Amino acid sequence: MAWQDFFDPSRVRSVWPKVLAAAAAVLLLLSGTAHAVAPLPQSHIYTPSNGGRIEVGEPVLISGGGYEQTGPDNLREYEVSVDGGTTWRSGHRTATVRLGGETGITQALWAYVFTPDEPGVYTVVSRVNTDTAYGQVSAPRTLYVGVPAPVTGGCYSCGFYSENPAAYEDEGRPVELGLRFRVDRPGSVTRIFLWNLAGGEVSMVRLWRSDGTLLAYRHVSSYYTEPFPTPVPVVPGEEYVASFTSWRGMYRSTENMFPATVIQAPFILPAHAGVYSYDGGFPTQTWNDSHYWVTPEFQS
């Protein structure tokens, strides 16, 4: 916090309560009275995954979650830093969901779109704040912009999963739903996963090249999809589409998932990655940056 903040009227509301809280903490220590100290608000990053790479000028989605012991209603700021915490930028809340497990904690999901204008290696961290406390700085993620990046890590089932709430759709007509993606390393797509679909009959999964060339397909009779008979090679720099057919038009969707590039190693999902088609062919149309919960499985 700089000295100028005390003379900027726009900052008084958020800065002054935090100054008072800090002063109270000092007085408590000086008094010699021992009291339990409330834990700081916690933040964590979901995307980008560590070691992701994008080009200069390519918007990338930085997203995550945060919580405070009394609930998300007390959170006021969702901040992101791309220089390891030296400077901070304001993100925004996107939803509230259960943290998971048996914690009983409800977390706030947040997002920020970062467009780098210079090449280099960026250290991404986040924090969530209340009116009276700055939150704990998250574990860092490293983002490579316009420079080579090491091949690191992977992802859950080598697919893209989101914490954001989903809606169940029923259009009453056949629809092809898919996900555009690139990969950050050579390998193969071995199958296409369908996550928690909405009860409709699914007849086929398909893998396409970005020009509409069909690379592989497999008929399916349930939500559990078998691997392709032969793994399909994929290479960095090429774009592909993984899709499925829902004959009844029943599916799961989450809007506003791809306003910018999403990095979840080994996948790079460009802006507007969710696509669909009503003619039974190659899906190219988009709607509100939706994610249709279809992902490829990658094998190095």
Tab-separated table of C-alpha atoms in Angstrom:
chain	number	residue	atom	x	y	z
A	1	MET	CA	0.000	0.000	0.000
A	2	ALA	CA	1.567	3.312	-1.051
A	3	TRP	CA	1.325	6.610	0.914
A	4	GLN	CA	-0.705	8.042	-1.967
A	5	ASP	CA	-3.548	5.647	-1.080
A	6	PHE	CA	-4.317	7.707	2.021
A	7	PHE	CA	-4.980	10.779	-0.116
A	8	ASP	CA	-6.969	9.057	-2.886
A	9	PRO	CA	-10.689	9.326	-2.037
A	10	SER	CA	-11.474	6.278	-4.172
A	11	ARG	CA	-9.288	4.154	-1.885
A	12	VAL	CA	-10.457	5.440	1.493
A	13	ARG	CA	-13.331	2.986	1.796
A	14	SER	CA	-11.209	-0.109	1.253
A	15	VAL	CA	-7.927	1.048	2.813
A	16	TRP	CA	-9.040	2.691	6.057
A	17	PRO	CA	-10.754	-0.365	7.632
A	18	LYS	CA	-7.650	-2.397	6.900
A	19	VAL	CA	-5.463	0.244	8.558
A	20	LEU	CA	-7.683	0.173	11.639
A	21	ALA	CA	-7.546	-3.633	11.734
A	22	ALA	CA	-3.753	-3.570	11.532
A	23	ALA	CA	-3.576	-0.983	14.318
A	24	ALA	CA	-5.877	-3.069	16.497
A	25	ALA	CA	-3.660	-6.107	15.967
A	26	VAL	CA	-0.592	-4.121	17.078
A	27	LEU	CA	-2.359	-2.891	20.214
A	28	LEU	CA	-3.408	-6.455	21.024
A	29	LEU	CA	0.173	-7.636	20.798
A	30	LEU	CA	1.408	-4.768	22.965
A	31	SER	CA	-1.226	-5.515	25.588
A	32	GLY	CA	0.217	-8.965	26.120
A	33	THR	CA	-3.209	-10.564	25.945
A	34	ALA	CA	-3.300	-13.853	24.056
A	35	HIS	CA	-6.272	-14.390	21.704
A	36	ALA	CA	-6.894	-16.728	18.786
A	37	VAL	CA	-6.150	-14.958	15.519
A	38	ALA	CA	-8.671	-15.486	12.709
A	39	PRO	CA	-7.077	-17.065	9.620
A	40	LEU	CA	-6.599	-14.823	6.627
A	41	PRO	CA	-8.846	-15.246	3.571
A	42	GLN	CA	-7.479	-17.978	1.287
A	43	SER	CA	-7.138	-17.980	-2.501
A	44	HIS	CA	-6.092	-20.592	-5.065
A	45	ILE	CA	-5.598	-20.636	-8.835
A	46	TYR	CA	-7.300	-23.141	-11.158
A	47	THR	CA	-6.046	-21.837	-14.514
A	48	PRO	CA	-3.558	-21.435	-16.063
A	49	SER	CA	-1.802	-24.617	-15.036
A	50	ASN	CA	1.829	-24.199	-14.060
A	51	GLY	CA	4.277	-23.760	-16.936
A	52	GLY	CA	1.687	-22.778	-19.553
A	53	ARG	CA	2.723	-20.893	-22.657
A	54	ILE	CA	0.988	-18.265	-24.813
A	55	GLU	CA	2.039	-15.673	-27.380
A	56	VAL	CA	2.449	-11.948	-26.793
A	57	GLY	CA	-0.925	-10.251	-27.197
A	58	GLU	CA	-2.940	-13.447	-26.621
A	59	PRO	CA	-5.520	-12.951	-23.833
A	60	VAL	CA	-5.341	-15.703	-21.216
A	61	LEU	CA	-7.900	-16.507	-18.526
A	62	ILE	CA	-6.619	-16.480	-14.951
A	63	SER	CA	-9.243	-18.047	-12.700
A	64	GLY	CA	-9.568	-19.584	-9.281
A	65	GLY	CA	-11.450	-19.642	-6.011
A	66	GLY	CA	-11.274	-18.016	-2.614
A	67	TYR	CA	-12.907	-18.289	0.766
A	68	GLU	CA	-13.079	-16.742	4.216
A	69	GLN	CA	-14.162	-18.630	7.331
A	70	THR	CA	-17.402	-16.662	7.749
A	71	GLY	CA	-18.477	-17.147	4.126
A	72	PRO	CA	-18.032	-15.545	0.689
A	73	ASP	CA	-20.355	-12.598	1.458
A	74	ASN	CA	-17.523	-10.936	3.367
A	75	LEU	CA	-15.149	-11.030	0.393
A	76	ARG	CA	-14.846	-7.687	-1.374
A	77	GLU	CA	-11.822	-7.895	-3.684
A	78	TYR	CA	-10.463	-10.577	-6.011
A	79	GLU	CA	-6.941	-9.659	-7.024
A	80	VAL	CA	-4.359	-11.104	-9.400
A	81	SER	CA	-0.682	-10.287	-9.782
A	82	VAL	CA	1.498	-11.318	-12.722
A	83	ASP	CA	4.747	-10.144	-11.130
A	84	GLY	CA	4.754	-12.301	-8.024
A	85	GLY	CA	2.777	-9.882	-5.850
A	86	THR	CA	4.561	-6.586	-6.524
A	87	THR	CA	1.498	-5.050	-8.206
A	88	TRP	CA	-2.137	-6.161	-8.162
A	89	ARG	CA	-5.026	-6.100	-10.651
A	90	SER	CA	-8.738	-6.428	-9.890
A	91	GLY	CA	-10.625	-9.527	-11.018
A	92	HIS	CA	-14.312	-10.258	-10.517
A	93	ARG	CA	-16.513	-12.882	-8.891
A	94	THR	CA	-18.117	-15.379	-11.283
A	95	ALA	CA	-20.014	-17.768	-8.989
A	96	THR	CA	-20.166	-19.361	-5.541
A	97	VAL	CA	-19.836	-23.126	-5.037
A	98	ARG	CA	-19.017	-25.621	-2.298
A	99	LEU	CA	-15.299	-26.066	-1.803
A	100	GLY	CA	-15.636	-29.840	-1.810
A	101	GLY	CA	-15.115	-32.721	0.549
A	102	GLU	CA	-16.478	-32.391	4.079
A	103	THR	CA	-15.208	-28.869	4.743
A	104	GLY	CA	-18.653	-27.272	4.597
A	105	ILE	CA	-16.993	-24.174	3.126
A	106	THR	CA	-18.560	-22.187	0.304
A	107	GLN	CA	-16.022	-20.512	-1.948
A	108	ALA	CA	-16.290	-17.640	-4.397
A	109	LEU	CA	-15.007	-18.307	-7.908
A	110	TRP	CA	-13.213	-15.416	-9.578
A	111	ALA	CA	-11.661	-14.584	-12.964
A	112	TYR	CA	-9.350	-12.100	-14.644
A	113	VAL	CA	-8.302	-11.831	-18.317
A	114	PHE	CA	-4.624	-10.978	-18.755
A	115	THR	CA	-3.255	-9.823	-22.125
A	116	PRO	CA	0.568	-9.719	-22.002
A	117	ASP	CA	2.249	-7.075	-24.159
A	118	GLU	CA	5.851	-8.169	-23.615
A	119	PRO	CA	7.632	-11.535	-23.833
A	120	GLY	CA	8.993	-13.071	-20.672
A	121	VAL	CA	8.299	-15.353	-17.733
A	122	TYR	CA	5.431	-14.180	-15.511
A	123	THR	CA	4.752	-15.290	-11.930
A	124	VAL	CA	1.000	-15.402	-11.342
A	125	VAL	CA	-0.439	-15.230	-7.807
A	126	SER	CA	-3.838	-14.280	-6.380
A	127	ARG	CA	-5.499	-13.132	-3.175
A	128	VAL	CA	-9.023	-12.372	-1.958
A	129	ASN	CA	-9.675	-9.587	0.534
A	130	THR	CA	-12.325	-8.463	2.985
A	131	ASP	CA	-13.001	-4.910	4.146
A	132	THR	CA	-10.583	-5.428	7.016
A	133	ALA	CA	-7.902	-7.840	5.777
A	134	TYR	CA	-5.769	-8.615	2.767
A	135	GLY	CA	-5.845	-12.332	2.043
A	136	GLN	CA	-3.062	-14.901	2.025
A	137	VAL	CA	-1.181	-14.871	-1.285
A	138	SER	CA	-1.786	-18.074	-3.263
A	139	ALA	CA	0.795	-20.551	-4.441
A	140	PRO	CA	2.377	-19.224	-7.663
A	141	ARG	CA	1.889	-20.343	-11.243
A	142	THR	CA	4.520	-19.663	-13.914
A	143	LEU	CA	3.354	-18.406	-17.315
A	144	TYR	CA	5.682	-18.265	-20.334
A	145	VAL	CA	4.858	-15.555	-22.875
A	146	GLY	CA	6.518	-15.621	-26.286
A	147	VAL	CA	9.450	-17.670	-24.962
A	148	PRO	CA	10.070	-21.436	-24.796
A	149	ALA	CA	8.452	-23.272	-21.898
A	150	PRO	CA	9.439	-26.589	-20.337
A	151	VAL	CA	6.996	-29.468	-20.641
A	152	THR	CA	5.613	-29.954	-17.144
A	153	GLY	CA	2.770	-31.664	-15.364
A	154	GLY	CA	-0.575	-32.814	-16.610
A	155	CYS	CA	-4.193	-32.561	-15.597
A	156	TYR	CA	-6.970	-34.620	-14.049
A	157	SER	CA	-7.705	-37.452	-16.481
A	158	CYS	CA	-5.808	-35.309	-18.985
A	159	GLY	CA	-8.992	-33.388	-19.648
A	160	PHE	CA	-10.515	-30.019	-18.861
A	161	TYR	CA	-12.827	-29.843	-15.848
A	162	SER	CA	-14.446	-26.731	-14.410
A	163	GLU	CA	-15.660	-25.862	-10.908
A	164	ASN	CA	-18.251	-23.495	-12.390
A	165	PRO	CA	-21.911	-24.494	-12.032
A	166	ALA	CA	-23.552	-26.195	-15.013
A	167	ALA	CA	-27.068	-26.072	-16.449
A	168	TYR	CA	-28.908	-28.981	-18.066
A	169	GLU	CA	-30.367	-28.303	-21.503
A	170	ASP	CA	-33.083	-30.141	-23.433
A	171	GLU	CA	-33.517	-28.889	-26.992
A	172	GLY	CA	-35.546	-31.782	-28.333
A	173	ARG	CA	-33.474	-32.167	-31.513
A	174	PRO	CA	-30.099	-33.667	-32.438
A	175	VAL	CA	-27.045	-31.542	-31.723
A	176	GLU	CA	-23.285	-31.998	-32.087
A	177	LEU	CA	-21.318	-30.429	-29.221
A	178	GLY	CA	-17.577	-30.055	-29.048
A	179	LEU	CA	-14.400	-28.472	-27.711
A	180	ARG	CA	-11.658	-26.808	-29.767
A	181	PHE	CA	-8.162	-27.475	-28.440
A	182	ARG	CA	-4.435	-27.493	-29.083
A	183	VAL	CA	-1.717	-29.457	-27.252
A	184	ASP	CA	1.590	-28.256	-25.839
A	185	ARG	CA	3.519	-31.455	-26.644
A	186	PRO	CA	3.431	-34.312	-29.164
A	187	GLY	CA	1.191	-37.229	-28.262
A	188	SER	CA	-2.092	-38.959	-29.048
A	189	VAL	CA	-5.778	-38.655	-28.233
A	190	THR	CA	-6.921	-42.024	-26.919
A	191	ARG	CA	-10.615	-41.376	-26.164
A	192	ILE	CA	-13.171	-38.601	-25.607
A	193	PHE	CA	-14.664	-38.172	-22.139
A	194	LEU	CA	-18.252	-37.057	-21.521
A	195	TRP	CA	-18.715	-35.497	-18.086
A	196	ASN	CA	-22.047	-35.990	-16.275
A	197	LEU	CA	-24.390	-35.615	-19.194
A	198	ALA	CA	-28.054	-34.783	-18.769
A	199	GLY	CA	-29.717	-38.111	-19.493
A	200	GLY	CA	-29.868	-37.969	-23.283
A	201	GLU	CA	-28.861	-40.838	-25.540
A	202	VAL	CA	-25.352	-40.287	-26.900
A	203	SER	CA	-24.645	-42.074	-30.143
A	204	MET	CA	-21.129	-41.101	-31.241
A	205	VAL	CA	-17.909	-39.329	-30.234
A	206	ARG	CA	-15.653	-37.826	-32.890
A	207	LEU	CA	-12.251	-36.233	-33.283
A	208	TRP	CA	-11.740	-33.657	-36.059
A	209	ARG	CA	-8.974	-31.533	-37.492
A	210	SER	CA	-9.759	-27.796	-37.510
A	211	ASP	CA	-10.556	-27.859	-41.249
A	212	GLY	CA	-13.402	-30.341	-40.646
A	213	THR	CA	-11.476	-33.503	-41.549
A	214	LEU	CA	-12.777	-36.414	-39.458
A	215	LEU	CA	-9.828	-38.198	-37.814
A	216	ALA	CA	-11.630	-40.798	-35.680
A	217	TYR	CA	-15.057	-41.752	-34.349
A	218	ARG	CA	-16.619	-44.325	-32.099
A	219	HIS	CA	-20.227	-45.356	-31.477
A	220	VAL	CA	-21.176	-45.317	-27.809
A	221	SER	CA	-24.205	-46.615	-25.948
A	222	SER	CA	-23.605	-45.040	-22.534
A	223	TYR	CA	-21.812	-42.146	-20.908
A	224	TYR	CA	-18.707	-44.273	-20.414
A	225	THR	CA	-16.789	-44.087	-23.687
A	226	GLU	CA	-14.361	-46.755	-24.826
A	227	PRO	CA	-10.962	-45.754	-26.251
A	228	PHE	CA	-10.522	-45.384	-29.984
A	229	PRO	CA	-9.290	-48.634	-31.566
A	230	THR	CA	-6.069	-46.810	-32.459
A	231	PRO	CA	-4.722	-43.696	-30.661
A	232	VAL	CA	-4.860	-40.613	-32.907
A	233	PRO	CA	-1.588	-38.617	-33.141
A	234	VAL	CA	-1.847	-34.876	-32.371
A	235	VAL	CA	0.911	-32.269	-32.702
A	236	PRO	CA	1.574	-28.857	-31.156
A	237	GLY	CA	0.480	-25.915	-33.290
A	238	GLU	CA	-2.493	-27.735	-34.864
A	239	GLU	CA	-6.067	-27.204	-33.704
A	240	TYR	CA	-8.504	-30.080	-33.170
A	241	VAL	CA	-12.118	-30.531	-32.106
A	242	ALA	CA	-13.436	-33.272	-29.820
A	243	SER	CA	-17.215	-33.674	-30.082
A	244	PHE	CA	-20.199	-35.890	-29.321
A	245	THR	CA	-23.673	-36.326	-30.760
A	246	SER	CA	-26.764	-36.057	-28.583
A	247	TRP	CA	-29.727	-37.335	-30.592
A	248	ARG	CA	-32.259	-36.014	-28.099
A	249	GLY	CA	-30.574	-32.650	-27.645
A	250	MET	CA	-29.982	-33.188	-23.921
A	251	TYR	CA	-26.641	-32.032	-22.555
A	252	ARG	CA	-24.797	-30.165	-19.802
A	253	SER	CA	-23.382	-26.668	-20.396
A	254	THR	CA	-21.567	-23.927	-18.516
A	255	GLU	CA	-21.562	-20.447	-20.040
A	256	ASN	CA	-18.790	-17.814	-19.936
A	257	MET	CA	-16.014	-20.395	-19.650
A	258	PHE	CA	-13.863	-19.326	-22.603
A	259	PRO	CA	-13.701	-15.505	-22.820
A	260	ALA	CA	-9.943	-15.942	-23.363
A	261	THR	CA	-7.393	-18.719	-23.789
A	262	VAL	CA	-7.593	-21.355	-21.044
A	263	ILE	CA	-4.393	-23.292	-20.294
A	264	GLN	CA	-4.797	-26.684	-18.648
A	265	ALA	CA	-1.714	-28.731	-19.539
A	266	PRO	CA	-1.360	-30.480	-21.867
A	267	PHE	CA	-4.310	-28.617	-23.452
A	268	ILE	CA	-4.580	-25.056	-24.716
A	269	LEU	CA	-8.223	-24.058	-25.214
A	270	PRO	CA	-8.628	-20.913	-27.344
A	271	ALA	CA	-11.216	-18.221	-26.725
A	272	HIS	CA	-14.732	-19.405	-27.673
A	273	ALA	CA	-13.538	-23.029	-27.480
A	274	GLY	CA	-16.998	-24.560	-27.039
A	275	VAL	CA	-18.682	-25.257	-30.381
A	276	TYR	CA	-21.888	-26.866	-31.667
A	277	SER	CA	-23.798	-27.763	-34.831
A	278	TYR	CA	-27.392	-28.775	-35.604
A	279	ASP	CA	-26.752	-30.387	-38.990
A	280	GLY	CA	-24.900	-33.433	-37.668
A	281	GLY	CA	-21.604	-32.266	-39.118
A	282	PHE	CA	-18.463	-30.459	-37.993
A	283	PRO	CA	-19.324	-28.071	-35.106
A	284	THR	CA	-18.245	-24.439	-35.574
A	285	GLN	CA	-20.928	-22.262	-33.946
A	286	THR	CA	-20.496	-20.746	-30.475
A	287	TRP	CA	-22.827	-19.467	-27.760
A	288	ASN	CA	-21.808	-17.343	-24.753
A	289	ASP	CA	-18.392	-19.019	-24.518
A	290	SER	CA	-20.069	-22.237	-23.352
A	291	HIS	CA	-18.334	-25.413	-22.225
A	292	TYR	CA	-20.258	-28.588	-23.134
A	293	TRP	CA	-18.323	-30.911	-20.804
A	294	VAL	CA	-16.628	-32.926	-23.496
A	295	THR	CA	-12.852	-33.400	-23.331
A	296	PRO	CA	-10.233	-35.521	-25.068
A	297	GLU	CA	-7.922	-37.889	-23.230
A	298	PHE	CA	-4.256	-37.265	-24.018
A	299	GLN	CA	-1.406	-39.756	-23.983
A	300	SER	CA	2.260	-38.736	-24.330
